[in-house]
Short mmCIF file of C-alpha atoms in Angstrom, two decimals:
data_model
loop_
_atom_site.label_atom_id
_atom_site.label_comp_id
_atom_site.label_asym_id
_atom_site.label_seq_id
_atom_site.Cartn_x
_atom_site.Cartn_y
_atom_site.Cartn_z
CA MET A 1 38.24 -25.36 -42.84
CA ILE A 2 35.30 -23.00 -43.20
CA GLU A 3 33.97 -21.82 -46.54
CA SER A 4 31.39 -19.01 -46.73
CA PHE A 5 29.13 -17.87 -49.53
CA LYS A 6 25.85 -16.04 -50.09
CA VAL A 7 22.67 -17.71 -51.28
CA HIS A 8 19.47 -16.05 -52.44
CA MET A 9 16.44 -17.28 -50.52
CA THR A 10 13.66 -17.12 -53.08
CA GLN A 11 11.03 -18.11 -50.53
CA LEU A 12 11.89 -15.18 -48.24
CA ASN A 13 13.27 -12.79 -50.90
CA GLN A 14 16.61 -12.14 -49.21
CA GLU A 15 20.30 -13.06 -49.30
CA ARG A 16 21.72 -15.30 -46.60
CA ASN A 17 25.27 -16.16 -45.64
CA ILE A 18 26.09 -19.88 -45.49
CA ARG A 19 29.10 -21.29 -43.61
CA VAL A 20 30.36 -24.78 -44.46
CA TYR A 21 32.78 -26.78 -42.34
CA LEU A 22 34.87 -29.32 -44.26
CA PRO A 23 36.86 -32.05 -42.49
CA ARG A 24 40.62 -31.61 -42.36
CA GLN A 25 41.17 -34.49 -44.76
CA TYR A 26 38.52 -33.32 -47.25
CA ASN A 27 41.00 -32.30 -49.96
CA LYS A 28 43.29 -35.28 -49.36
CA ALA A 29 40.84 -38.13 -49.82
CA ASP A 30 38.19 -38.83 -52.42
CA LYS A 31 35.37 -39.84 -50.11
CA ARG A 32 31.87 -38.68 -49.26
CA TYR A 33 30.64 -37.34 -45.95
CA GLN A 34 27.42 -37.15 -43.99
CA VAL A 35 26.03 -33.64 -43.56
CA LEU A 36 24.66 -31.78 -40.54
CA TYR A 37 22.55 -28.65 -41.06
CA MET A 38 22.47 -26.07 -38.27
CA HIS A 39 20.84 -22.69 -37.69
CA ASP A 40 22.14 -19.46 -36.05
CA GLY A 41 25.22 -19.88 -38.22
CA GLN A 42 27.18 -16.98 -36.72
CA ASN A 43 27.27 -18.85 -33.40
CA VAL A 44 28.27 -22.28 -34.65
CA PHE A 45 31.99 -22.27 -35.49
CA GLN A 46 34.03 -19.36 -34.10
CA SER A 47 33.43 -17.01 -31.18
CA PRO A 48 34.77 -13.83 -32.89
CA ASP A 49 31.86 -14.16 -35.35
CA ALA A 50 29.28 -15.00 -32.73
CA ILE A 51 26.34 -12.84 -31.76
CA GLY A 52 26.95 -12.28 -28.05
CA GLY A 53 30.62 -13.19 -28.34
CA VAL A 54 30.39 -16.93 -27.50
CA SER A 55 29.96 -19.69 -30.08
CA LEU A 56 29.76 -23.46 -29.94
CA ASP A 57 33.39 -23.45 -31.14
CA LEU A 58 32.39 -26.39 -33.32
CA GLU A 59 35.20 -25.98 -35.84
CA ASN A 60 37.88 -26.54 -33.20
CA TYR A 61 36.02 -29.45 -31.64
CA LEU A 62 35.64 -31.27 -34.96
CA ASP A 63 39.26 -30.62 -35.96
CA GLU A 64 40.71 -31.66 -32.61
CA ASN A 65 38.76 -34.92 -32.66
CA ASP A 66 39.22 -35.67 -36.39
CA ILE A 67 35.49 -36.00 -36.89
CA GLU A 68 34.61 -36.53 -40.54
CA ILE A 69 31.40 -34.65 -41.16
CA ILE A 70 30.35 -31.66 -43.23
CA VAL A 71 28.46 -29.03 -41.24
CA VAL A 72 26.34 -26.44 -43.02
CA ALA A 73 25.51 -23.47 -40.79
CA ILE A 74 22.89 -21.00 -41.98
CA ASP A 75 23.34 -17.49 -40.61
CA GLN A 76 20.37 -16.02 -38.82
CA ASN A 77 18.61 -12.83 -39.85
CA SER A 78 18.45 -11.16 -36.44
CA LYS A 79 15.41 -9.07 -37.36
CA GLU A 80 13.47 -12.06 -38.70
CA ARG A 81 14.83 -14.87 -36.51
CA VAL A 82 11.63 -15.43 -34.51
CA ASN A 83 9.49 -15.36 -37.65
CA GLU A 84 11.76 -17.73 -39.58
CA TYR A 85 12.32 -20.22 -36.78
CA CYS A 86 8.64 -20.39 -35.76
CA PRO A 87 6.42 -22.27 -38.24
CA TRP A 88 3.27 -20.77 -36.72
CA GLU A 89 2.30 -17.62 -34.88
CA ASN A 90 2.80 -17.95 -31.13
CA GLY A 91 -0.02 -19.83 -29.42
CA VAL A 92 -1.95 -19.86 -26.16
CA TYR A 93 0.77 -21.60 -24.13
CA SER A 94 3.34 -18.95 -25.01
CA ARG A 95 0.93 -16.16 -24.08
CA GLU A 96 -0.45 -17.62 -20.86
CA ILE A 97 2.73 -19.11 -19.42
CA PHE A 98 5.41 -16.84 -20.80
CA GLY A 99 3.39 -13.64 -21.14
CA LEU A 100 4.11 -13.07 -24.83
CA THR A 101 1.68 -10.47 -26.12
CA GLU A 102 3.13 -9.60 -29.53
CA THR A 103 2.15 -11.87 -32.41
CA THR A 104 5.28 -13.31 -34.04
CA GLY A 105 6.26 -16.30 -36.15
CA GLY A 106 4.80 -17.92 -39.21
CA SER A 107 7.63 -17.98 -41.77
CA GLY A 108 9.10 -21.30 -40.70
CA LYS A 109 7.62 -23.22 -43.61
CA GLU A 110 9.32 -20.94 -46.15
CA TYR A 111 12.62 -21.17 -44.28
CA VAL A 112 12.55 -24.98 -44.19
CA ASP A 113 11.50 -25.15 -47.84
CA PHE A 114 14.62 -23.13 -48.65
CA VAL A 115 16.86 -25.48 -46.66
CA VAL A 116 15.45 -28.66 -48.23
CA ASN A 117 14.62 -27.60 -51.79
CA ASP A 118 17.32 -25.01 -52.54
CA LEU A 119 20.23 -25.24 -50.11
CA LYS A 120 20.54 -29.02 -49.78
CA PRO A 121 20.65 -29.62 -53.57
CA LEU A 122 23.28 -26.87 -53.84
CA ILE A 123 25.41 -28.41 -51.10
CA ASP A 124 25.06 -31.87 -52.63
CA ARG A 125 26.29 -30.53 -55.98
CA LYS A 126 29.11 -28.43 -54.57
CA TYR A 127 30.57 -30.93 -52.09
CA ARG A 128 31.13 -34.68 -51.79
CA THR A 129 28.17 -35.50 -49.60
CA LYS A 130 26.29 -38.64 -48.74
CA LYS A 131 22.95 -37.38 -49.97
CA ASP A 132 20.99 -39.86 -47.90
CA SER A 133 22.90 -39.24 -44.68
CA THR A 134 21.63 -35.82 -43.62
CA SER A 135 20.89 -34.59 -40.10
CA ILE A 136 19.65 -31.35 -38.58
CA ALA A 137 20.32 -29.64 -35.24
CA GLY A 138 19.46 -26.41 -33.50
CA ILE A 139 19.37 -24.49 -30.24
CA SER A 140 16.38 -22.76 -28.65
CA LEU A 141 14.17 -21.64 -31.55
CA GLY A 142 16.61 -23.54 -33.75
CA GLY A 143 15.43 -26.66 -31.96
CA LEU A 144 11.82 -25.84 -32.78
CA ILE A 145 12.49 -25.30 -36.48
CA SER A 146 14.72 -28.41 -36.65
CA THR A 147 11.90 -30.52 -35.25
CA TYR A 148 9.43 -28.98 -37.65
CA ALA A 149 11.79 -29.69 -40.56
CA ALA A 150 12.11 -33.35 -39.54
CA CYS A 151 8.32 -33.69 -39.30
CA CYS A 152 7.80 -32.10 -42.72
CA TYR A 153 10.69 -33.96 -44.37
CA PRO A 154 11.26 -37.18 -42.37
CA GLN A 155 12.66 -38.83 -45.48
CA VAL A 156 15.42 -36.18 -45.64
CA PHE A 157 16.64 -35.74 -42.05
CA LYS A 158 17.84 -39.01 -40.55
CA LYS A 159 18.80 -37.67 -37.13
CA VAL A 160 17.62 -34.65 -35.16
CA ALA A 161 19.45 -33.00 -32.24
CA VAL A 162 17.86 -30.13 -30.34
CA LEU A 163 19.28 -28.26 -27.34
CA SER A 164 17.16 -26.21 -24.92
CA SER A 165 14.38 -25.99 -27.50
CA ALA A 166 11.89 -23.12 -27.36
CA PHE A 167 8.97 -25.40 -28.18
CA TYR A 168 6.77 -23.16 -26.02
CA ARG A 169 6.46 -20.61 -28.85
CA ASN A 170 4.42 -23.11 -30.87
CA GLN A 171 3.71 -25.72 -28.21
CA GLU A 172 0.22 -26.73 -29.29
CA GLN A 173 1.00 -26.84 -32.99
CA ILE A 174 4.32 -28.72 -32.75
CA GLU A 175 2.74 -31.34 -30.46
CA LYS A 176 -0.11 -31.85 -32.92
CA LEU A 177 2.30 -32.15 -35.86
CA LEU A 178 4.46 -34.58 -33.91
CA ILE A 179 1.47 -36.82 -33.15
CA GLU A 180 0.26 -36.81 -36.76
CA THR A 181 3.63 -37.36 -38.49
CA ASP A 182 5.02 -40.72 -39.56
CA LEU A 183 8.57 -40.57 -38.22
CA SER A 184 9.60 -44.08 -39.19
CA PHE A 185 12.21 -42.75 -41.64
CA VAL A 186 14.00 -40.82 -38.87
CA LYS A 187 16.71 -42.84 -37.11
CA GLY A 188 16.80 -40.93 -33.83
CA PHE A 189 16.18 -37.82 -31.76
CA TYR A 190 18.42 -36.16 -29.17
CA ILE A 191 16.77 -33.65 -26.85
CA ASP A 192 18.20 -31.82 -23.86
CA CYS A 193 17.18 -29.00 -21.54
CA GLY A 194 18.52 -27.14 -18.52
CA THR A 195 16.71 -26.85 -15.22
CA ALA A 196 17.52 -23.13 -14.90
CA GLU A 197 16.96 -21.88 -18.46
CA ALA A 198 15.62 -18.53 -17.21
CA LYS A 199 18.28 -18.17 -14.50
CA LYS A 200 16.62 -17.08 -11.24
CA ASP A 201 13.09 -16.95 -12.62
CA ILE A 202 12.04 -20.33 -11.25
CA ARG A 203 8.52 -20.22 -12.68
CA ILE A 204 9.70 -19.65 -16.25
CA SER A 205 12.53 -22.17 -15.89
CA GLU A 206 10.07 -24.81 -14.71
CA ALA A 207 7.67 -24.00 -17.56
CA PHE A 208 10.51 -24.19 -20.11
CA LEU A 209 11.58 -27.59 -18.81
CA ALA A 210 7.98 -28.82 -18.67
CA SER A 211 7.55 -27.81 -22.32
CA ASN A 212 10.52 -29.95 -23.33
CA GLU A 213 9.49 -32.86 -21.10
CA LYS A 214 6.00 -32.94 -22.58
CA PHE A 215 7.47 -32.94 -26.07
CA TYR A 216 9.80 -35.79 -25.11
CA HIS A 217 7.02 -37.95 -23.64
CA ILE A 218 4.91 -37.59 -26.80
CA LEU A 219 7.86 -38.41 -29.03
CA ASN A 220 9.05 -41.31 -26.89
CA LYS A 221 5.69 -43.04 -27.26
CA LYS A 222 5.96 -43.16 -31.03
CA HIS A 223 9.68 -43.54 -31.76
CA HIS A 224 12.11 -46.25 -30.67
CA HIS A 225 15.26 -44.08 -30.40
CA VAL A 226 14.79 -40.93 -28.35
CA ILE A 227 17.39 -39.57 -25.93
CA PHE A 228 16.43 -36.92 -23.39
CA LYS A 229 18.99 -35.33 -21.06
CA LYS A 230 18.26 -32.89 -18.26
CA HIS A 231 21.15 -30.61 -17.22
CA HIS A 232 21.00 -29.51 -13.60
CA ASP A 233 21.27 -25.72 -13.09
CA ALA A 234 22.09 -25.14 -16.77
CA GLU A 235 21.00 -21.72 -18.03
CA HIS A 236 19.96 -20.64 -21.52
CA SER A 237 23.38 -19.50 -22.74
CA TYR A 238 26.07 -20.47 -25.20
CA ASN A 239 28.48 -21.07 -22.34
CA GLU A 240 26.18 -23.95 -21.40
CA PHE A 241 25.32 -25.06 -24.94
CA LYS A 242 29.00 -25.33 -25.77
CA LYS A 243 29.47 -27.96 -23.04
CA ARG A 244 26.91 -30.19 -24.75
CA VAL A 245 28.59 -30.24 -28.18
CA PRO A 246 30.35 -33.60 -27.59
CA LYS A 247 27.07 -35.36 -26.76
CA MET A 248 25.29 -33.78 -29.72
CA ILE A 249 27.99 -34.67 -32.25
CA SER A 250 28.43 -38.15 -30.83
CA PHE A 251 24.71 -38.77 -31.32
CA ILE A 252 24.78 -37.47 -34.90
CA ILE A 253 27.76 -39.51 -36.10
CA ASP A 254 26.99 -42.72 -34.17
#
């Protein structure tokens, strides 16, 4: 069951659509549920709504497997996605390795403040949640902003799952934040990446993977529960991301 509603984002002065998945038994049992927050909301639950026509099909997966979790998916603003999902302006690594010349990013702090300080309290009032059992997950730039959120609010997000993360946009800054942050409140991290993210562009694919591997090695030195999976020949597409839903959800609910 998916419920949708609009929320005003004071921090970014705009309206945003929120999609909430409720377990099939939600209205039949008086119990509370852990919550997973996700980004790129149009692409989370149903393919007819998805940008690009392919979603994670998460609603069907959760229903078919009777998984009892509430999932809150925040729609993206396609014009502001890079700015909102990047906490900082793109750095040297993104320019030198990936050839990015335009300066983008920098609104990630405001976006995360909205999720934690406005949206989460609203969800906790509106639904039967376990307030202290909250996780966050994202894909590509959604992985970057999920990691940033966990570093800024480690007492809020207990588990973090990131798929094919575009850390390269803010590589230097996210590494520095990761090193400086006390992550002892976070129970675990799941990270994965394909070996062919940029399809036939081997140089970019190798740089993308190297970005994720460097992030993993830094994190693994300071946290006891970090999972990193490398997917051979996997490209940067929802057809690939969709295959990894079972591993992601299993990690979150375990």
